[in-house]
CSV table of C-alpha atoms in Angstrom, one decimal:
chain,number,residue,atom,x,y,z
A,1,MET,CA,9.3,-44.4,-9.0
A,2,GLY,CA,12.5,-42.7,-10.2
A,3,MET,CA,13.6,-39.1,-9.6
A,4,ASN,CA,11.3,-36.3,-10.8
A,5,GLN,CA,13.3,-33.1,-11.2
A,6,LYS,CA,11.3,-30.0,-12.2
A,7,LEU,CA,11.6,-26.2,-12.3
A,8,PHE,CA,8.7,-24.3,-10.7
A,9,SER,CA,7.8,-20.6,-10.3
A,10,PHE,CA,6.5,-19.5,-6.9
A,11,GLY,CA,3.1,-19.0,-8.4
A,12,ASP,CA,1.2,-15.9,-9.4
A,13,VAL,CA,-1.6,-15.6,-6.8
A,14,PRO,CA,-0.2,-15.0,-3.4
A,15,PHE,CA,-2.7,-15.2,-0.5
A,16,ALA,CA,-5.2,-17.0,-2.8
A,17,SER,CA,-6.6,-19.0,0.1
A,18,PRO,CA,-7.3,-18.3,3.7
A,19,TYR,CA,-6.4,-21.9,4.7
A,20,ASN,CA,-3.0,-23.5,5.1
A,21,VAL,CA,-4.4,-26.9,4.1
A,22,ILE,CA,-5.3,-25.4,0.7
A,23,GLY,CA,-2.2,-23.3,0.3
A,24,ARG,CA,-1.8,-19.8,1.6
A,25,GLU,CA,1.3,-18.9,-0.5
A,26,GLU,CA,2.4,-16.0,1.7
A,27,CYS,CA,4.5,-13.2,0.2
A,28,ARG,CA,6.3,-10.5,2.3
A,29,ASN,CA,8.3,-7.6,0.9
A,30,PHE,CA,8.3,-9.1,-2.6
A,31,TYR,CA,6.2,-8.1,-5.5
A,32,MET,CA,5.5,-10.1,-8.6
A,33,GLU,CA,6.8,-9.5,-12.1
A,34,ARG,CA,5.4,-11.3,-15.1
A,35,SER,CA,7.7,-12.6,-17.8
A,36,ILE,CA,6.8,-11.2,-21.2
A,37,SER,CA,8.3,-13.9,-23.4
A,38,GLN,CA,6.9,-17.4,-23.7
A,39,THR,CA,10.5,-18.7,-23.8
A,40,SER,CA,11.4,-17.2,-20.4
A,41,LYS,CA,12.6,-19.6,-17.7
A,42,VAL,CA,9.5,-19.0,-15.6
A,43,SER,CA,6.2,-17.2,-16.2
A,44,SER,CA,6.5,-15.0,-13.1
A,45,TYR,CA,9.2,-14.0,-10.6
A,46,TYR,CA,9.6,-11.8,-7.6
A,47,ILE,CA,11.4,-8.5,-6.9
A,48,SER,CA,12.3,-7.1,-3.5
A,49,VAL,CA,10.2,-4.0,-2.6
A,50,PRO,CA,12.2,-0.7,-2.6
A,51,GLY,CA,13.9,0.5,0.5
A,52,LEU,CA,12.9,3.7,2.3
A,53,LYS,CA,15.7,6.2,2.0
A,54,MET,CA,15.7,9.3,4.1
A,55,TYR,CA,14.9,12.5,2.3
A,56,ALA,CA,14.1,14.9,5.1
A,57,PRO,CA,15.2,13.8,8.6
A,58,LYS,CA,12.7,14.1,11.5
A,59,THR,CA,12.4,17.3,13.5
A,60,THR,CA,9.6,16.1,15.8
A,61,SER,CA,8.0,12.9,16.8
A,62,ASN,CA,4.6,14.0,15.4
A,63,SER,CA,3.5,11.6,12.7
A,64,CYS,CA,2.6,12.6,9.2
A,65,ARG,CA,-1.1,13.5,9.0
A,66,GLY,CA,-1.1,14.3,5.3
A,67,LEU,CA,1.2,14.9,2.3
A,68,TYR,CA,0.3,16.8,-0.8
A,69,LYS,CA,1.8,18.1,-4.1
A,70,THR,CA,0.2,21.0,-5.9
A,71,GLY,CA,0.0,21.4,-9.6
A,72,ASP,CA,3.1,23.6,-9.7
A,73,SER,CA,5.2,20.9,-7.8
A,74,ARG,CA,5.1,22.4,-4.3
A,75,LEU,CA,5.1,19.8,-1.5
A,76,PHE,CA,3.3,20.3,1.8
A,77,GLN,CA,2.9,18.2,4.9
A,78,VAL,CA,0.9,18.5,8.1
A,79,HIS,CA,2.3,16.9,11.3
A,80,GLY,CA,1.0,17.7,14.7
A,81,ASN,CA,-0.5,21.2,14.4
A,82,LYS,CA,2.2,22.3,12.0
A,83,PHE,CA,1.5,23.0,8.3
A,84,GLU,CA,4.8,23.2,6.4
A,85,GLU,CA,6.2,23.3,2.9
A,86,ILE,CA,9.0,21.0,2.0
A,87,LEU,CA,11.6,22.5,-0.4
A,88,GLN,CA,13.4,20.4,-3.0
A,89,ASN,CA,16.6,20.3,-0.8
A,90,GLY,CA,14.6,18.9,2.1
A,91,THR,CA,14.4,22.2,4.0
A,92,ARG,CA,11.1,22.8,5.9
A,93,VAL,CA,9.3,26.1,5.8
A,94,LEU,CA,6.4,26.7,8.3
A,95,ARG,CA,3.4,28.1,6.6
A,96,GLY,CA,0.9,28.1,9.4
A,97,GLU,CA,-0.5,26.3,12.5
A,98,ILE,CA,-3.9,24.6,12.9
A,99,THR,CA,-6.0,23.9,15.9
A,100,THR,CA,-5.9,20.1,15.9
A,101,TYR,CA,-2.9,17.8,16.6
A,102,THR,CA,-4.1,14.4,15.5
A,103,GLY,CA,-6.2,12.8,12.7
A,104,ILE,CA,-5.9,12.6,9.0
A,105,VAL,CA,-5.7,15.8,6.9
A,106,ASN,CA,-7.2,15.8,3.4
A,107,PHE,CA,-5.9,18.2,0.7
A,108,SER,CA,-7.0,19.7,-2.6
A,109,SER,CA,-5.9,22.6,-4.7
A,110,ASN,CA,-6.5,24.6,-7.9
A,111,THR,CA,-4.2,27.1,-9.6
A,112,TYR,CA,-4.6,29.7,-6.9
A,113,GLN,CA,-5.3,28.0,-3.6
A,114,LEU,CA,-4.4,25.0,-1.5
A,115,VAL,CA,-7.3,24.0,0.8
A,116,PHE,CA,-7.4,21.3,3.4
A,117,VAL,CA,-9.6,19.9,6.1
A,118,ASP,CA,-8.6,18.2,9.4
A,119,GLY,CA,-12.0,16.8,10.5
A,120,GLU,CA,-12.7,20.0,12.5
A,121,PHE,CA,-12.1,23.1,10.3
A,122,GLY,CA,-11.0,24.2,6.9
A,123,TYR,CA,-7.8,26.0,6.0
A,124,CYS,CA,-6.6,27.8,2.9
A,125,LEU,CA,-3.2,28.8,1.6
A,126,ASP,CA,-2.9,31.5,-1.2
A,127,LEU,CA,-0.3,29.9,-3.5
A,128,ALA,CA,0.8,33.3,-4.8
A,129,THR,CA,1.2,35.2,-1.6
A,130,ASN,CA,1.6,32.3,0.9
A,131,LYS,CA,-1.1,33.9,3.1
A,132,PHE,CA,-2.5,31.2,5.3
A,133,SER,CA,-6.1,31.5,6.7
A,134,LYS,CA,-8.6,29.5,8.6
A,135,ILE,CA,-11.8,29.4,6.6
A,136,ASP,CA,-14.7,31.3,8.2
A,137,GLU,CA,-16.4,28.9,10.7
A,138,ASN,CA,-19.8,30.6,10.1
A,139,THR,CA,-20.0,29.6,6.5
A,140,PHE,CA,-17.7,26.6,6.1
A,141,PRO,CA,-19.1,23.1,6.9
A,142,ASN,CA,-17.0,22.5,9.9
A,143,GLY,CA,-16.1,18.9,10.7
A,144,ALA,CA,-15.6,17.9,7.0
A,145,SER,CA,-13.2,15.0,6.6
A,146,HIS,CA,-12.8,15.0,2.8
A,147,ILE,CA,-12.2,17.6,0.1
A,148,THR,CA,-11.7,17.5,-3.6
A,149,ASN,CA,-11.7,19.9,-6.6
A,150,ILE,CA,-13.7,19.5,-9.8
A,151,ASP,CA,-13.9,22.1,-12.5
A,152,THR,CA,-13.5,25.3,-10.5
A,153,TYR,CA,-15.1,24.1,-7.3
A,154,PHE,CA,-13.8,22.7,-4.0
A,155,LEU,CA,-16.2,20.1,-2.6
A,156,VAL,CA,-16.5,18.7,0.9
A,157,ASN,CA,-18.8,16.4,2.8
A,158,VAL,CA,-21.0,17.8,5.6
A,159,PRO,CA,-20.4,15.6,8.6
A,160,ASN,CA,-23.1,13.3,9.9
A,161,THR,CA,-25.4,14.1,7.0
A,162,ASN,CA,-26.1,12.9,3.4
A,163,ILE,CA,-25.1,16.4,2.1
A,164,PHE,CA,-22.0,17.6,0.2
A,165,ARG,CA,-21.3,21.3,-0.5
A,166,TRP,CA,-19.1,23.2,-2.9
A,167,SER,CA,-17.3,26.5,-2.8
A,168,SER,CA,-17.6,29.6,-5.0
A,169,SER,CA,-15.8,29.3,-8.3
A,170,ASN,CA,-12.0,29.3,-7.8
A,171,ASN,CA,-12.3,30.5,-4.2
A,172,GLY,CA,-12.1,28.0,-1.3
A,173,LEU,CA,-12.6,30.8,1.2
A,174,LEU,CA,-16.2,31.4,0.1
A,175,TRP,CA,-19.0,28.9,0.8
A,176,ASP,CA,-22.7,29.7,0.0
A,177,PRO,CA,-25.0,27.6,2.3
A,178,LEU,CA,-27.4,27.2,-0.7
A,179,ASP,CA,-24.7,25.4,-2.7
A,180,PHE,CA,-25.3,21.8,-1.7
A,181,ALA,CA,-26.5,18.4,-3.0
A,182,THR,CA,-27.6,15.2,-1.3
A,183,LYS,CA,-26.9,11.5,-1.6
A,184,GLU,CA,-30.4,10.2,-2.1
A,185,GLY,CA,-30.1,7.0,-4.1
A,186,LEU,CA,-30.3,3.4,-2.8
A,187,ASN,CA,-29.8,4.4,0.8
A,188,SER,CA,-30.1,8.0,2.0
A,189,GLU,CA,-27.3,7.7,4.5
A,190,VAL,CA,-24.5,9.7,6.0
A,191,ILE,CA,-21.7,10.4,3.5
A,192,VAL,CA,-18.5,8.6,4.6
A,193,ALA,CA,-16.1,9.9,2.0
A,194,ILE,CA,-15.9,11.7,-1.4
A,195,LYS,CA,-13.3,11.3,-4.2
A,196,GLU,CA,-12.8,12.8,-7.6
A,197,LEU,CA,-12.3,10.4,-10.6
A,198,HIS,CA,-12.4,11.5,-14.2
A,199,ASN,CA,-13.9,14.8,-13.2
A,200,GLN,CA,-16.8,12.9,-11.5
A,201,LEU,CA,-17.6,12.9,-7.8
A,202,TRP,CA,-17.8,9.5,-6.1
A,203,VAL,CA,-19.9,9.8,-3.0
A,204,PHE,CA,-19.5,6.9,-0.5
A,205,GLY,CA,-22.0,5.9,2.3
A,206,SER,CA,-21.4,3.0,4.6
A,207,THR,CA,-23.6,0.7,2.5
A,208,SER,CA,-24.0,2.3,-0.9
A,209,THR,CA,-22.2,4.6,-3.3
A,210,GLU,CA,-23.3,7.1,-6.0
A,211,VAL,CA,-21.4,9.1,-8.7
A,212,PHE,CA,-22.2,12.7,-9.5
A,213,TYR,CA,-21.2,15.0,-12.3
A,214,ASP,CA,-21.2,18.8,-12.8
A,215,SER,CA,-24.2,19.4,-15.0
A,216,GLY,CA,-23.6,23.2,-15.3
A,217,ASN,CA,-27.3,23.7,-14.7
A,218,PHE,CA,-27.7,26.5,-12.2
A,219,ASP,CA,-31.4,26.7,-12.6
A,220,THR,CA,-32.1,23.2,-11.1
A,221,GLN,CA,-29.2,21.3,-9.6
A,222,VAL,CA,-25.5,21.8,-10.5
A,223,TRP,CA,-24.4,18.4,-9.2
A,224,GLN,CA,-26.5,15.6,-10.5
A,225,ARG,CA,-26.2,11.8,-10.1
A,226,ILE,CA,-25.2,9.8,-13.1
A,227,GLU,CA,-28.0,7.5,-14.2
A,228,GLY,CA,-27.2,3.9,-13.3
A,229,SER,CA,-24.3,4.9,-11.0
A,230,SER,CA,-25.8,3.8,-7.7
A,231,PHE,CA,-24.7,0.5,-6.2
A,232,GLU,CA,-25.0,-1.3,-2.9
A,233,ILE,CA,-21.4,-1.3,-2.0
A,234,GLY,CA,-20.3,1.1,0.7
A,235,CYS,CA,-17.1,2.2,2.4
A,236,ALA,CA,-16.0,0.5,5.6
A,237,ALA,CA,-13.0,2.8,6.2
A,238,LYS,CA,-13.3,6.5,5.3
A,239,ASN,CA,-9.6,7.0,4.8
A,240,SER,CA,-9.1,3.9,2.7
A,241,VAL,CA,-10.3,5.6,-0.5
A,242,ALA,CA,-7.5,6.3,-3.0
A,243,LYS,CA,-7.1,6.4,-6.8
A,244,ILE,CA,-4.5,5.4,-9.3
A,245,GLU,CA,-4.9,6.8,-12.8
A,246,ASN,CA,-8.2,5.4,-14.1
A,247,ASN,CA,-9.3,3.6,-11.0
A,248,ILE,CA,-10.5,4.2,-7.5
A,249,PHE,CA,-9.9,1.8,-4.5
A,250,TRP,CA,-11.5,1.3,-1.2
A,251,LEU,CA,-12.2,-1.1,1.7
A,252,GLY,CA,-15.9,-1.7,1.6
A,253,TYR,CA,-18.9,-3.7,2.6
A,254,ASP,CA,-21.3,-5.6,0.4
A,255,LYS,CA,-25.0,-5.5,1.1
A,256,ILE,CA,-24.9,-8.5,3.5
A,257,GLY,CA,-22.1,-6.9,5.6
A,258,HIS,CA,-19.1,-8.9,4.2
A,259,PHE,CA,-16.0,-6.7,3.9
A,260,GLU,CA,-13.9,-6.8,0.7
A,261,ILE,CA,-11.5,-4.5,-1.1
A,262,TYR,CA,-12.9,-3.0,-4.3
A,263,SER,CA,-11.8,-1.1,-7.4
A,264,ASN,CA,-14.0,-0.1,-10.3
A,265,GLU,CA,-14.6,-0.9,-14.0
A,266,GLY,CA,-16.2,2.2,-15.2
A,267,LEU,CA,-19.0,2.9,-12.8
A,268,ASN,CA,-19.2,-0.6,-11.5
A,269,PRO,CA,-17.5,-2.0,-8.4
A,270,VAL,CA,-15.3,-5.0,-8.7
A,271,VAL,CA,-13.7,-7.1,-5.9
A,272,ILE,CA,-9.9,-7.2,-5.9
A,273,SER,CA,-9.2,-8.8,-2.6
A,274,THR,CA,-8.6,-12.6,-2.3
A,275,ARG,CA,-10.1,-14.7,0.4
A,276,GLY,CA,-6.6,-15.1,1.8
A,277,ILE,CA,-6.1,-11.3,2.1
A,278,GLU,CA,-9.6,-10.8,3.6
A,279,GLN,CA,-8.9,-13.5,6.3
A,280,LEU,CA,-5.5,-12.1,7.0
A,281,ILE,CA,-7.0,-8.6,7.6
A,282,ASP,CA,-9.7,-10.0,9.8
A,283,ARG,CA,-7.3,-12.1,11.8
A,284,GLU,CA,-4.7,-9.4,12.3
A,285,THR,CA,-7.1,-6.5,13.1
A,286,GLY,CA,-9.7,-8.5,15.1
A,287,GLY,CA,-12.3,-7.1,12.8
A,288,LYS,CA,-11.4,-3.5,13.5
A,289,PHE,CA,-10.4,-2.0,10.2
A,290,ASP,CA,-12.5,1.2,10.1
A,291,ASP,CA,-9.3,3.2,10.8
A,292,ALA,CA,-7.5,1.8,7.7
A,293,ILE,CA,-5.6,4.3,5.6
A,294,GLY,CA,-5.2,3.9,1.8
A,295,TYR,CA,-2.9,5.6,-0.6
A,296,SER,CA,-1.1,4.8,-3.8
A,297,TYR,CA,2.2,5.2,-5.7
A,298,SER,CA,3.8,4.1,-9.0
A,299,GLN,CA,7.3,2.8,-9.6
A,300,ASP,CA,9.1,0.8,-12.2
A,301,GLY,CA,6.0,0.2,-14.3
A,302,HIS,CA,3.9,-1.0,-11.3
A,303,ASN,CA,1.0,0.8,-9.6
A,304,PHE,CA,0.5,0.0,-5.9
A,305,TYR,CA,-2.5,0.5,-3.7
A,306,ILE,CA,-1.2,0.5,-0.1
A,307,LEU,CA,-3.6,-0.3,2.8
A,308,GLN,CA,-2.3,0.5,6.3
A,309,LEU,CA,-4.4,-1.4,8.9
A,310,MET,CA,-3.8,1.0,11.8
A,311,SER,CA,-5.2,-1.2,14.5
A,312,SER,CA,-2.7,-3.9,13.7
A,313,ASN,CA,0.9,-4.5,12.5
A,314,LEU,CA,-0.3,-5.2,9.0
A,315,THR,CA,0.2,-3.4,5.7
A,316,VAL,CA,-1.2,-5.1,2.6
A,317,VAL,CA,-0.4,-4.0,-1.0
A,318,TYR,CA,-2.2,-4.6,-4.3
A,319,ASP,CA,-0.2,-4.3,-7.5
A,320,THR,CA,-2.7,-3.2,-10.2
A,321,THR,CA,-0.2,-4.1,-12.9
A,322,THR,CA,-0.1,-7.9,-12.0
A,323,LYS,CA,-3.3,-8.0,-9.9
A,324,ALA,CA,-1.3,-9.7,-7.1
A,325,TRP,CA,-1.1,-9.0,-3.4
A,326,HIS,CA,1.8,-8.8,-1.0
A,327,VAL,CA,2.5,-7.8,2.6
A,328,ARG,CA,5.0,-5.0,3.4
A,329,SER,CA,6.6,-4.6,6.8
A,330,ASN,CA,9.5,-3.1,8.7
A,331,ARG,CA,11.7,-5.3,10.9
A,332,THR,CA,12.4,-4.0,14.4
A,333,TRP,CA,15.8,-4.7,16.0
A,334,ASP,CA,14.2,-7.1,18.5
A,335,GLY,CA,13.0,-9.2,15.6
A,336,ASN,CA,9.4,-8.3,15.1
A,337,ASN,CA,7.6,-7.6,11.8
A,338,VAL,CA,5.6,-4.4,12.1
A,339,LYS,CA,3.7,-2.2,9.7
A,340,TRP,CA,5.6,-0.6,6.8
A,341,ARG,CA,6.6,2.9,8.1
A,342,ALA,CA,5.6,4.8,5.0
A,343,ILE,CA,2.3,6.7,5.0
A,344,PHE,CA,0.9,8.9,2.2
A,345,GLN,CA,2.8,9.7,-1.0
A,346,SER,CA,3.4,12.5,-3.5
A,347,PHE,CA,5.4,12.3,-6.7
A,348,VAL,CA,7.5,15.4,-7.1
A,349,TRP,CA,10.9,16.4,-8.5
A,350,GLY,CA,11.1,13.0,-10.1
A,351,LYS,CA,10.8,11.1,-6.8
A,352,ASN,CA,8.2,9.3,-4.7
A,353,ILE,CA,8.1,11.2,-1.4
A,354,LEU,CA,6.4,9.4,1.5
A,355,GLY,CA,5.7,10.4,5.1
A,356,ASP,CA,6.4,8.5,8.3
A,357,LEU,CA,3.9,6.8,10.6
A,358,TYR,CA,5.7,7.8,13.8
A,359,THR,CA,7.6,11.1,13.0
A,360,ASN,CA,7.6,14.0,10.5
A,361,ALA,CA,10.5,12.4,8.6
A,362,LEU,CA,10.1,12.0,4.8
A,363,TYR,CA,11.4,9.2,2.6
A,364,THR,CA,12.0,8.3,-1.0
A,365,THR,CA,11.4,4.8,-2.4
A,366,ASP,CA,14.6,3.6,-4.0
A,367,MET,CA,14.8,0.3,-5.9
A,368,ASN,CA,18.6,0.3,-5.4
A,369,TYR,CA,18.4,0.8,-1.7
A,370,TYR,CA,18.0,-2.5,0.2
A,371,GLN,CA,17.2,-1.3,3.7
A,372,ASN,CA,14.8,1.0,5.5
A,373,ASP,CA,16.2,4.1,7.2
A,374,ASP,CA,15.3,4.7,10.8
A,375,PRO,CA,14.5,8.3,11.6
A,376,GLU,CA,15.4,7.6,15.3
A,377,ASN,CA,18.9,6.4,14.3
A,378,LEU,CA,20.2,7.3,10.8
A,379,THR,CA,23.4,5.2,11.3
A,380,LYS,CA,21.4,2.0,12.0
A,381,PRO,CA,18.9,1.2,9.2
A,382,THR,CA,16.7,-1.8,9.5
A,383,TYR,CA,16.8,-4.6,7.0
A,384,ILE,CA,14.0,-5.8,4.7
A,385,ILE,CA,12.8,-9.3,5.4
A,386,ARG,CA,11.7,-10.8,2.1
A,387,GLU,CA,9.7,-14.1,2.4
A,388,ARG,CA,7.9,-16.3,0.0
A,389,THR,CA,6.3,-19.6,0.6
A,390,THR,CA,5.8,-22.3,-2.1
A,391,PRO,CA,2.5,-24.0,-3.0
A,392,ILE,CA,1.9,-27.3,-1.2
A,393,ILE,CA,4.0,-30.0,-2.8
A,394,GLN,CA,1.9,-33.2,-2.7
A,395,SER,CA,0.8,-36.1,-4.8
A,396,ASN,CA,-2.6,-37.6,-3.8
A,397,GLN,CA,-1.5,-37.8,-0.2
A,398,LYS,CA,1.3,-40.2,-0.9
A,399,ASP,CA,4.7,-39.9,0.8
A,400,ILE,CA,7.1,-37.8,-1.3
A,401,PHE,CA,10.8,-38.0,-0.7
A,402,HIS,CA,12.6,-34.7,-1.2
A,403,ALA,CA,16.1,-35.4,-2.4
A,404,SER,CA,16.9,-31.7,-3.0
A,405,PHE,CA,15.5,-28.2,-3.3
A,406,GLU,CA,17.3,-25.5,-5.1
A,407,VAL,CA,16.3,-21.8,-5.0
A,408,LEU,CA,17.0,-19.8,-8.1
A,409,PHE,CA,18.0,-16.2,-7.7
A,410,GLU,CA,20.0,-13.6,-9.5
A,411,MET,CA,23.3,-14.7,-8.0
A,412,GLY,CA,26.5,-12.9,-7.1
A,413,VAL,CA,24.8,-9.9,-5.6
A,414,GLY,CA,26.9,-9.5,-2.5
A,415,LEU,CA,28.1,-6.1,-1.4
A,416,ASN,CA,31.6,-4.7,-1.7
A,417,ASN,CA,31.7,-2.9,1.7
A,418,ASN,CA,33.4,-3.0,5.0
A,419,ASN,CA,30.6,-2.5,7.5
A,420,ALA,CA,31.5,-4.0,10.9
A,421,LEU,CA,28.9,-6.7,10.8
A,422,ASN,CA,29.6,-7.8,7.2
A,423,PHE,CA,25.9,-7.8,6.4
A,424,GLY,CA,25.5,-8.3,2.6
A,425,LYS,CA,29.0,-9.4,1.8
A,426,ASP,CA,28.0,-13.0,1.5
A,427,PRO,CA,24.2,-12.9,1.4
A,428,GLN,CA,22.3,-15.9,2.5
A,429,VAL,CA,19.0,-17.5,1.7
A,430,ILE,CA,17.2,-19.1,4.7
A,431,LEU,CA,15.1,-22.2,4.1
A,432,ASN,CA,12.4,-23.5,6.4
A,433,THR,CA,10.3,-26.6,5.7
A,434,SER,CA,6.8,-27.5,6.9
A,435,ASN,CA,5.2,-30.9,6.8
A,436,ASN,CA,1.8,-29.7,7.7
A,437,SER,CA,1.0,-27.2,4.9
A,438,GLY,CA,2.7,-24.3,6.6
A,439,ILE,CA,1.3,-24.4,10.1
A,440,THR,CA,4.7,-25.1,11.8
A,441,TRP,CA,8.2,-24.7,10.5
A,442,SER,CA,11.6,-26.4,10.9
A,443,ASN,CA,14.8,-24.7,12.1
A,444,ASN,CA,16.7,-22.5,9.6
A,445,LYS,CA,19.0,-23.8,7.0
A,446,TYR,CA,21.4,-21.5,5.1
A,447,ARG,CA,23.0,-21.2,1.7
A,448,SER,CA,24.9,-18.4,0.0
A,449,ILE,CA,23.4,-16.6,-2.9
A,450,GLY,CA,26.8,-15.3,-3.9
A,451,LYS,CA,29.5,-12.9,-3.0
A,452,ILE,CA,29.9,-10.1,-5.4
A,453,GLY,CA,30.6,-11.5,-8.9
A,454,ASN,CA,30.0,-15.2,-8.0
A,455,TYR,CA,27.3,-15.7,-10.5
A,456,THR,CA,27.5,-19.5,-10.7
A,457,ILE,CA,27.0,-20.5,-7.1
A,458,ARG,CA,23.9,-22.6,-6.4
A,459,ALA,CA,21.6,-22.3,-3.4
A,460,LYS,CA,20.9,-26.0,-3.2
A,461,PHE,CA,19.6,-28.0,-0.1
A,462,ASN,CA,19.9,-31.8,0.0
A,463,ARG,CA,18.3,-34.7,1.9
A,464,LEU,CA,15.1,-32.9,3.1
A,465,GLY,CA,13.2,-35.9,4.2
A,466,ARG,CA,9.7,-36.9,3.3
A,467,SER,CA,6.2,-35.4,3.6
A,468,ARG,CA,2.7,-35.7,2.2
A,469,ASN,CA,2.1,-31.9,2.4
A,470,ARG,CA,5.4,-30.1,2.2
A,471,VAL,CA,5.7,-26.3,2.0
A,472,TYR,CA,9.0,-24.4,1.7
A,473,LYS,CA,9.6,-20.9,3.0
A,474,VAL,CA,12.4,-18.9,1.5
A,475,THR,CA,13.7,-15.8,3.3
A,476,VAL,CA,16.5,-13.2,2.5
A,477,THR,CA,17.4,-10.6,5.1
A,478,ASP,CA,20.7,-9.2,3.7
A,479,PRO,CA,20.6,-5.7,2.3
A,480,VAL,CA,21.2,-6.8,-1.3
A,481,LYS,CA,19.4,-6.9,-4.6
A,482,VAL,CA,17.0,-9.9,-4.6
A,483,VAL,CA,15.4,-11.3,-7.7
A,484,LEU,CA,13.6,-14.6,-6.8
A,485,ILE,CA,13.2,-16.6,-9.9
A,486,GLY,CA,11.8,-20.0,-8.8
A,487,PHE,CA,12.9,-23.4,-7.5
A,488,VAL,CA,14.1,-26.7,-8.8
A,489,ILE,CA,13.0,-29.7,-6.8
A,490,ASP,CA,14.1,-33.4,-6.9
A,491,VAL,CA,11.4,-35.7,-5.5
A,492,TYR,CA,10.2,-39.3,-5.8
A,493,GLU,CA,7.0,-40.9,-4.6
A,494,GLY,CA,6.9,-43.6,-1.9
A,495,ASN,CA,4.4,-46.4,-1.8
A,496,ASN,CA,2.1,-45.0,0.9
């Protein structure tokens, strides 16, 4: 058989399968973009995730416990036991201290007050006077882990019960013990989390979920369950619940105990995780994912649901725009991939501001910044490791001879700088090959993707041997713009 040269995209369903022999198609620090035109070179391509650029340097090693923007664009953070406001220039103003030092903090606000809970107590900031108060322990449902605001009420879960309560109208300091409702649908179980969506209250148990609305009926029950809104999907990680525009997202269990990641279509749950993502989470966490943290942000026309698996070094990300998954990571200087450092997000002053997993530093996400700043050493950022594997290249288990493999990028993206190590001046693509569907890999092979202005260079690899089940892995580590378009491969079949 003669040569067979063909252009391929890298596929549009990363992590579709949990098995190498089927084709895992791994994707790290790239997200997918779909081509709009039918005449485009490929139907989909991949863009490097944004870098984490320092916005407010660390002042302590206490990690971000929560980050929140009020309606009038004021930004607040809790780290350790400090509750502080972040000004637009990055200056920090201490607004108060709380009694706990660890654990997730959940915020909500109205026009007049910012109220938050830390899993032990409730706290309130008057947004006009900046007076900070601990809510009266004798009336507030202490131990609440979640809070939201609908209409004029703050609502919280009552710990270890199926009850949620609400505050007086427009006043998060006043809580009447008679203002409560219960989750009583498919399973009358302990409430794990609550979340507002479309002015409705989603109430999650561990095995089922119900949705409530404000009926305005003070003679019977103010908060009533929407008919037909109960379903047997619960929440497996109370801090995984997040929302983006019209949708809510969470890590949950189905009725037979299988975990999946869900979103919604109206009041119905839909699975968004692939089997590959589920297996990856299970393998990396050892089945411990109840401490997962979910949050979301939007950038460049994409909405991302971030799931930090806190008992592992894994961060998985769902792009709601393309419905594709990828992994995000930071690279340590000893060569290890660890969780993406960013935790929680607020969009304020025209920027995405994100907290840090290990300090109280704050970042912005910048599509034109090709590295991640390190709060411990601002002069030594870490580089973003972008990796994508191909589908399995095979032909009915026949030997295929690989004459060449060319990776298509936006070329000529080298940096015009004079850093001592020359990183980025002549950026390289690293190619690894696997003859067993991606279980083991060859040594690195390198090609340039172009010094600045060298747009015609080709990243082509020749004489790559033969295989029945070949997978290629493409990696770029240089701090440059990376647009991964596809690959052109020259192959011909053998007789066996």
